[in-house]
Short mmCIF file of C-alpha atoms in Angstrom, two decimals:
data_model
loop_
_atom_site.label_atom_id
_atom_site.label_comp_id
_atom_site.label_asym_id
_atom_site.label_seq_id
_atom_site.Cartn_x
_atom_site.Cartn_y
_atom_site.Cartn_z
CA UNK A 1 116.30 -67.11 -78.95
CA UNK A 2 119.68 -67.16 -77.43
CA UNK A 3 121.30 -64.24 -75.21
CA UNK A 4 124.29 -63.87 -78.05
CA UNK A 5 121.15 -63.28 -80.54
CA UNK A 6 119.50 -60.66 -78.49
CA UNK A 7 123.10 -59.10 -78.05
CA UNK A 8 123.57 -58.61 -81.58
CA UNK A 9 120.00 -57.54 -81.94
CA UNK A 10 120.13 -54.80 -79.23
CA UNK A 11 123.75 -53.86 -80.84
CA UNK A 12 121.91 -53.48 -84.36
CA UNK A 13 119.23 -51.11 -83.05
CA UNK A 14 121.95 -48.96 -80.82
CA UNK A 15 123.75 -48.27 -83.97
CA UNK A 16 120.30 -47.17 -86.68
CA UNK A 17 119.30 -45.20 -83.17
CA UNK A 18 123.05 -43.06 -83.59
CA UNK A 19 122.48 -43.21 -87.28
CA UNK A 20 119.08 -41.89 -87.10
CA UNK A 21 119.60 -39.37 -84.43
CA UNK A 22 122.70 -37.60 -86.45
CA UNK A 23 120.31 -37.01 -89.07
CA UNK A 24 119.77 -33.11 -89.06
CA UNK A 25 116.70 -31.65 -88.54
CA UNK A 26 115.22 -28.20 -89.85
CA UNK A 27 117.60 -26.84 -86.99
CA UNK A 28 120.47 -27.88 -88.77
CA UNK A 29 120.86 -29.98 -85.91
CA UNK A 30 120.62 -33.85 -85.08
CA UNK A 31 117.89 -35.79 -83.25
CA UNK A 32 120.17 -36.77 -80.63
CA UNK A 33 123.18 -35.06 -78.79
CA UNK A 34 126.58 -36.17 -80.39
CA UNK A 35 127.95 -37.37 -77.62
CA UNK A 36 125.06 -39.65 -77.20
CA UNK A 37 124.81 -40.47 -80.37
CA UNK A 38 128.42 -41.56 -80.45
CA UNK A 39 128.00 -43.31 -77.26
CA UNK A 40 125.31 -45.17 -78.74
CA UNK A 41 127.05 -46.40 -81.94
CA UNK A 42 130.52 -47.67 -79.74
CA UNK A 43 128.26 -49.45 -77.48
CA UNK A 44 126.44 -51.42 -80.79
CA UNK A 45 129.09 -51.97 -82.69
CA UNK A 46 131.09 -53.75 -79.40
CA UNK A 47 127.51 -55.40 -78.84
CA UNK A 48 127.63 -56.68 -82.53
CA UNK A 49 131.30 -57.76 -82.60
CA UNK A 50 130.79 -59.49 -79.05
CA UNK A 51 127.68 -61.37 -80.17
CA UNK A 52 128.78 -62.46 -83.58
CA UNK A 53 132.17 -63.62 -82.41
CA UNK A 54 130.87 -65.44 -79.37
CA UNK A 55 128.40 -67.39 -81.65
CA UNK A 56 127.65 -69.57 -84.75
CA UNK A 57 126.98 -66.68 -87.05
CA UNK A 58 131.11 -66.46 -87.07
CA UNK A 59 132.74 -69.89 -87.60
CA UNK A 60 136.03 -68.97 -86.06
CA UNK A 61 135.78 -70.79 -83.12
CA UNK A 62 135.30 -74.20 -85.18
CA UNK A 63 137.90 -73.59 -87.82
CA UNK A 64 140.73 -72.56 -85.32
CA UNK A 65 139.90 -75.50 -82.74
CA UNK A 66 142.53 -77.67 -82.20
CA UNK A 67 141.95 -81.27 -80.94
CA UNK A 68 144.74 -83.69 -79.61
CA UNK A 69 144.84 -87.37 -79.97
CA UNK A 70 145.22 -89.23 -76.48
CA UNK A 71 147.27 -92.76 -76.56
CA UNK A 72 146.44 -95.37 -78.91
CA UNK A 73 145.06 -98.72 -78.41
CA UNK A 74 146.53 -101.79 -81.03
CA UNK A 75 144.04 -103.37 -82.22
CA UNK A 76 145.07 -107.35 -83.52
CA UNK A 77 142.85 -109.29 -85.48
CA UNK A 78 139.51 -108.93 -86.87
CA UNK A 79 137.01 -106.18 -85.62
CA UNK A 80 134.13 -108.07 -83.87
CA UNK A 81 132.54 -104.86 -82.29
CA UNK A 82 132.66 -101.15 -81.74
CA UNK A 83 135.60 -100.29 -79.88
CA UNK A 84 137.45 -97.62 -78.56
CA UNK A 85 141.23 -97.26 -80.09
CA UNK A 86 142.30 -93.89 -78.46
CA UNK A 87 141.93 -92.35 -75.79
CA UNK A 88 142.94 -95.52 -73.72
CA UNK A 89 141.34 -96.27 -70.16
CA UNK A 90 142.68 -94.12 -67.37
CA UNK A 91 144.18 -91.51 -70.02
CA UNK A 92 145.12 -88.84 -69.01
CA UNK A 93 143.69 -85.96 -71.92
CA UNK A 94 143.72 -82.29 -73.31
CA UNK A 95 140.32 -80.21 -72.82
CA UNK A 96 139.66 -81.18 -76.51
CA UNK A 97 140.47 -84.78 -78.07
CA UNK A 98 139.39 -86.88 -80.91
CA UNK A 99 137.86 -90.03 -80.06
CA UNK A 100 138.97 -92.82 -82.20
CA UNK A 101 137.66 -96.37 -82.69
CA UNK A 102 136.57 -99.25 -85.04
CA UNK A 103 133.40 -100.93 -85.96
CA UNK A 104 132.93 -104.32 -87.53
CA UNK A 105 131.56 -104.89 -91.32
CA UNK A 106 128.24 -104.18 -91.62
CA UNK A 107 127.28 -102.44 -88.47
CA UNK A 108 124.91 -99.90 -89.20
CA UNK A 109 123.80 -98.06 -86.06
CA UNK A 110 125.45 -94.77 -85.07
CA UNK A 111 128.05 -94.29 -82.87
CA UNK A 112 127.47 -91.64 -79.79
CA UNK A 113 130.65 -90.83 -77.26
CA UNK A 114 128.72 -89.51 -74.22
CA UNK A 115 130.48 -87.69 -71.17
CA UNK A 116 129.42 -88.09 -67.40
CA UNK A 117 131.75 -85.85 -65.34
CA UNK A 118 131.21 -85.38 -61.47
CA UNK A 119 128.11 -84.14 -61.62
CA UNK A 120 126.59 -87.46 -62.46
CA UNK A 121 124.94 -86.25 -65.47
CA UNK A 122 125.21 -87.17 -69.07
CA UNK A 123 126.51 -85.00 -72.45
CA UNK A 124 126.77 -86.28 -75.71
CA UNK A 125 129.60 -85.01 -77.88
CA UNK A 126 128.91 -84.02 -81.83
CA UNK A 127 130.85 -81.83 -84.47
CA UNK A 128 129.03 -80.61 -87.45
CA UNK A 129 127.90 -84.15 -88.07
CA UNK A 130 126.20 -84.87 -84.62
CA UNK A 131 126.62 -88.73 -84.80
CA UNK A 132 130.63 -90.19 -84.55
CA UNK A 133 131.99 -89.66 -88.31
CA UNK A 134 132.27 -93.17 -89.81
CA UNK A 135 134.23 -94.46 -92.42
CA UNK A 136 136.47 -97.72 -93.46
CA UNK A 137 135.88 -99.45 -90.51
CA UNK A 138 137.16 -96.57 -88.27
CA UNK A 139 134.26 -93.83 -86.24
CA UNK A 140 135.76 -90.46 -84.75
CA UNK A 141 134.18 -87.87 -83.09
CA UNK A 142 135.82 -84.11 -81.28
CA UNK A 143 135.02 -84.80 -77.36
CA UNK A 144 135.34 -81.98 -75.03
CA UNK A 145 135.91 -81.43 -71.60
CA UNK A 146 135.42 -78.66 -69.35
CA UNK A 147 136.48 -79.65 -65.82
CA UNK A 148 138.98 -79.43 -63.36
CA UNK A 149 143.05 -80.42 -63.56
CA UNK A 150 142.70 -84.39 -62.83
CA UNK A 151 138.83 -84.93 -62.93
CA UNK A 152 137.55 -87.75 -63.51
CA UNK A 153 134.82 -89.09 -66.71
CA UNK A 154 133.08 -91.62 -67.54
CA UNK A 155 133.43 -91.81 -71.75
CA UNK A 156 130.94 -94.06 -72.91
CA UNK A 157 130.14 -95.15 -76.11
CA UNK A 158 126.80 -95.79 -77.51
CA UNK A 159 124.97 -97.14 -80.12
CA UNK A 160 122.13 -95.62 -81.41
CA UNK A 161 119.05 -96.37 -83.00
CA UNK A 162 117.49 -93.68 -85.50
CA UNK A 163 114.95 -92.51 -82.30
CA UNK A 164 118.36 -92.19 -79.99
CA UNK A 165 120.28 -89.99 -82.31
CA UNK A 166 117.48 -87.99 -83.49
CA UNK A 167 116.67 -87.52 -79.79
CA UNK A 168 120.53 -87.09 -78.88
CA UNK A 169 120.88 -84.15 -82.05
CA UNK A 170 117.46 -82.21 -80.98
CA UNK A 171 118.61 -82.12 -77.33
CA UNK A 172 122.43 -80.53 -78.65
CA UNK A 173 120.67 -78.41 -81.12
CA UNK A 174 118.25 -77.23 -77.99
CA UNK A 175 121.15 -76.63 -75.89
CA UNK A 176 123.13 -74.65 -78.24
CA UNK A 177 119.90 -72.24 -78.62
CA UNK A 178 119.56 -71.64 -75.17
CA UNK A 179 123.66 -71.48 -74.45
CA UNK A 180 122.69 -73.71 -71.91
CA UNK A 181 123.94 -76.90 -71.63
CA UNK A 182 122.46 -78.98 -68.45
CA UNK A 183 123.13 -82.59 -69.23
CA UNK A 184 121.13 -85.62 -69.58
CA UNK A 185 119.85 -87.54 -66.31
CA UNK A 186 120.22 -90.84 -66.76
CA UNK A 187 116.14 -91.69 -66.58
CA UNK A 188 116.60 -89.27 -69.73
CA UNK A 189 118.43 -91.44 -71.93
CA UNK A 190 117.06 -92.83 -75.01
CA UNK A 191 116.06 -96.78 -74.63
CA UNK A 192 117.50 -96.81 -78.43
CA UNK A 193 120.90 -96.17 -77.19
CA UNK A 194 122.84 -99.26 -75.58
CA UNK A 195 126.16 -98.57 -74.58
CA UNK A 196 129.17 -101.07 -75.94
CA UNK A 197 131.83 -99.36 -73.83
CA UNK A 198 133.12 -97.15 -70.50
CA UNK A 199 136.65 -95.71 -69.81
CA UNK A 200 137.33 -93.61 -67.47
CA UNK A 201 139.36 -90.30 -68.69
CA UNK A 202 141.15 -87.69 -66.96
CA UNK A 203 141.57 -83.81 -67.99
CA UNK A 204 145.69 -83.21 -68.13
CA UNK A 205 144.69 -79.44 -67.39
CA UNK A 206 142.16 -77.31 -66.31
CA UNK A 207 139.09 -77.34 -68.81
CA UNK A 208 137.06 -75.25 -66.86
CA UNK A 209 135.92 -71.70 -68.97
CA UNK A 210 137.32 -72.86 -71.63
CA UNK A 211 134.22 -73.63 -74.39
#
């Protein structure tokens, strides 16, 4: 269970324990002092509001985020492999992007964009679809960043077996849970996954605190 969970949950039970302890008694009087009582419903309501808005239960977050698009790579002739289209290598990029590219007729794997900041560890990036969102030819995915002004990443792009992506979307979906999100070491990656690609990618601005 997650600590914006246990938030709400403790915010639920402050607010029945005000509603409870206004109820009057044979005294005419509540179970609780009104001032505590009134102390005790603020402080659960803020706890619900807090929890709910920092979390999935509320979808703001997702519907108001806004991605930018870094520069574009042309692409001549026929698509051969999985490629990257934008952001270009040594790109310079907003704290969220969409990462564009193509993939040749037939190909049937997924396509993973993975992350390795300075701390030499490994994040795959997913929206509400986990794997890259393909279509036509084209894959896309929302990659975020959450470093320093000017750091440096590895964005790598993988393909992925069934065993890789299922292994790529439980480790997201565990991380989310926990609100904890640790990164892969690279003994941890999933033999299904062979990478096709590596740019490096700078942040334009500081990232850091910002997801």
């Amino acid at each position: 269970m997650s600590t914006k969970i246990v938030i709400i949950l403790i915010g639920i039970l402050l607010v029945l324990f005000a509603i409870l302890g206004n109820r009057k008694g044979s005294s005419d009087k509540g179970f609780l002092n009104s001032k505590l009582v009134l102390t005790f419903g603020i402080i659960g309501v803020l706890m619900i509001i807090y929890g709910s808005y920092s979390s999935e239960l509320v979808n703001y977050n997702t519907q108001m985020e806004q991605v930018s698009i870094g520069k574009k790579l042309k692409i001549d002739g026929p698509v051969e492999a999985v490629k990257v289209v934008s952001p270009i290598d040594k790109d310079s990029v907003d704290c969220r992007i969409l990462t564009m590219g193509v993939y040749p007729n037939g190909h049937e794997k997924d396509i993973w964009v993975v992350i390795r900041p300075t701390d030499d560890r490994y994040y795959p990036q997913s929206d509400h679809t986990n794997t890259s969102y393909k279509r036509d030819g084209e894959w896309q995915v929302v990659t975020r960043f959450g470093g320093d002004k000017g750091e440096a990443y590895d964005l790598i792009i993988y393909e992925a077996d069934s065993a890789a992506s299922t292994f790529f979307s439980n480790t997201i979906a565990k991380w989310k849970e926990a609100d904890d999100y640790p990164g892969l070491q690279l003994a941890e990656m999933p033999a299904g996954a062979k990478e096709v690609e590596r740019l490096v990618i700078y942040t334009s601005k500081n990232c850091r605190g910002v997801f």
